[in-house]
Amino acid sequence: MQTPAHFGDGGPGPWILLFPLVWALVIGGGIALLRRTVRRGRRGPGHGPGGPAGADGSPIAVLGHRFASGEIDEDEYGRRLSVLDEEFGRHGKGGAA
């Protein structure tokens, strides 16, 4: 009788090479998941794919964030917002959100 444990002449068959491969994939996947989780936790909230301005990440949202943090004054905000309104077709200058 030929079983998976005794291939041909009684020794393990070539399938035995799959075990180290499976364990390498499991360990590698665990390490990748752990690194990704730690990296996300270290960045903290507000640093997602959209950057520090929020999940929106649009140029108008970035401009609003810079204005709110005091990097630019009201005049510069108004000038840049009017340029962005022309570029992106946004109407109304009520805010950056």
PDB file of C-alpha atoms in Angstrom, residues 36-89:
ATOM      1  CA  ARG A  36       1.946  46.974   8.347  1.00  0.00           C
ATOM      2  CA  THR A  37      -0.053  47.199  11.564  1.00  0.00           C
ATOM      3  CA  VAL A  38       2.838  48.714  13.524  1.00  0.00           C
ATOM      4  CA  ARG A  39       3.571  51.232  10.756  1.00  0.00           C
ATOM      5  CA  ARG A  40      -0.069  52.393  10.674  1.00  0.00           C
ATOM      6  CA  GLY A  41      -0.205  52.700  14.442  1.00  0.00           C
ATOM      7  CA  ARG A  42       2.969  54.781  14.545  1.00  0.00           C
ATOM      8  CA  ARG A  43       1.645  57.356  12.054  1.00  0.00           C
ATOM      9  CA  GLY A  44      -1.469  58.003  14.073  1.00  0.00           C
ATOM     10  CA  PRO A  45      -4.783  59.389  12.890  1.00  0.00           C
ATOM     11  CA  GLY A  46      -4.886  61.921  10.085  1.00  0.00           C
ATOM     12  CA  HIS A  47      -1.962  60.453   8.164  1.00  0.00           C
ATOM     13  CA  GLY A  48      -3.890  58.136   5.883  1.00  0.00           C
ATOM     14  CA  PRO A  49      -3.677  57.917   2.121  1.00  0.00           C
ATOM     15  CA  GLY A  50      -4.798  61.532   1.777  1.00  0.00           C
ATOM     16  CA  GLY A  51      -1.951  62.880   3.884  1.00  0.00           C
ATOM     17  CA  PRO A  52      -2.207  65.138   6.929  1.00  0.00           C
ATOM     18  CA  ALA A  53      -5.006  67.234   5.406  1.00  0.00           C
ATOM     19  CA  GLY A  54      -7.460  64.375   5.766  1.00  0.00           C
ATOM     20  CA  ALA A  55      -8.796  61.497   3.784  1.00  0.00           C
ATOM     21  CA  ASP A  56     -10.000  63.874   1.040  1.00  0.00           C
ATOM     22  CA  GLY A  57      -6.460  64.882  -0.005  1.00  0.00           C
ATOM     23  CA  SER A  58      -7.756  67.386  -2.567  1.00  0.00           C
ATOM     24  CA  PRO A  59      -5.703  70.543  -3.150  1.00  0.00           C
ATOM     25  CA  ILE A  60      -8.538  72.646  -1.736  1.00  0.00           C
ATOM     26  CA  ALA A  61      -8.543  70.564   1.481  1.00  0.00           C
ATOM     27  CA  VAL A  62      -4.764  70.918   1.750  1.00  0.00           C
ATOM     28  CA  LEU A  63      -5.090  74.679   1.281  1.00  0.00           C
ATOM     29  CA  GLY A  64      -7.761  74.831   3.983  1.00  0.00           C
ATOM     30  CA  HIS A  65      -5.544  72.864   6.339  1.00  0.00           C
ATOM     31  CA  ARG A  66      -2.617  75.220   5.737  1.00  0.00           C
ATOM     32  CA  PHE A  67      -4.867  78.234   6.366  1.00  0.00           C
ATOM     33  CA  ALA A  68      -6.282  76.702   9.546  1.00  0.00           C
ATOM     34  CA  SER A  69      -2.819  75.909  10.885  1.00  0.00           C
ATOM     35  CA  GLY A  70      -1.605  79.471  10.236  1.00  0.00           C
ATOM     36  CA  GLU A  71       0.908  78.687   7.499  1.00  0.00           C
ATOM     37  CA  ILE A  72      -0.744  81.172   5.132  1.00  0.00           C
ATOM     38  CA  ASP A  73      -2.748  84.337   5.779  1.00  0.00           C
ATOM     39  CA  GLU A  74      -6.273  85.194   4.629  1.00  0.00           C
ATOM     40  CA  ASP A  75      -5.172  87.131   1.530  1.00  0.00           C
ATOM     41  CA  GLU A  76      -2.948  84.317   0.273  1.00  0.00           C
ATOM     42  CA  TYR A  77      -5.699  81.807   1.054  1.00  0.00           C
ATOM     43  CA  GLY A  78      -8.188  83.811  -1.021  1.00  0.00           C
ATOM     44  CA  ARG A  79      -5.799  84.135  -3.968  1.00  0.00           C
ATOM     45  CA  ARG A  80      -4.888  80.479  -4.017  1.00  0.00           C
ATOM     46  CA  LEU A  81      -8.483  79.368  -3.527  1.00  0.00           C
ATOM     47  CA  SER A  82      -9.597  81.421  -6.540  1.00  0.00           C
ATOM     48  CA  VAL A  83      -6.903  79.754  -8.656  1.00  0.00           C
ATOM     49  CA  LEU A  84      -7.963  76.318  -7.427  1.00  0.00           C
ATOM     50  CA  ASP A  85     -11.619  77.167  -8.096  1.00  0.00           C
ATOM     51  CA  GLU A  86     -10.757  77.957 -11.703  1.00  0.00           C
ATOM     52  CA  GLU A  87      -8.594  74.830 -12.047  1.00  0.00           C
ATOM     53  CA  PHE A  88     -10.945  72.320 -10.437  1.00  0.00           C
ATOM     54  CA  GLY A  89     -14.278  73.954 -11.283  1.00  0.00           C
TER      55      GLY A  89
END
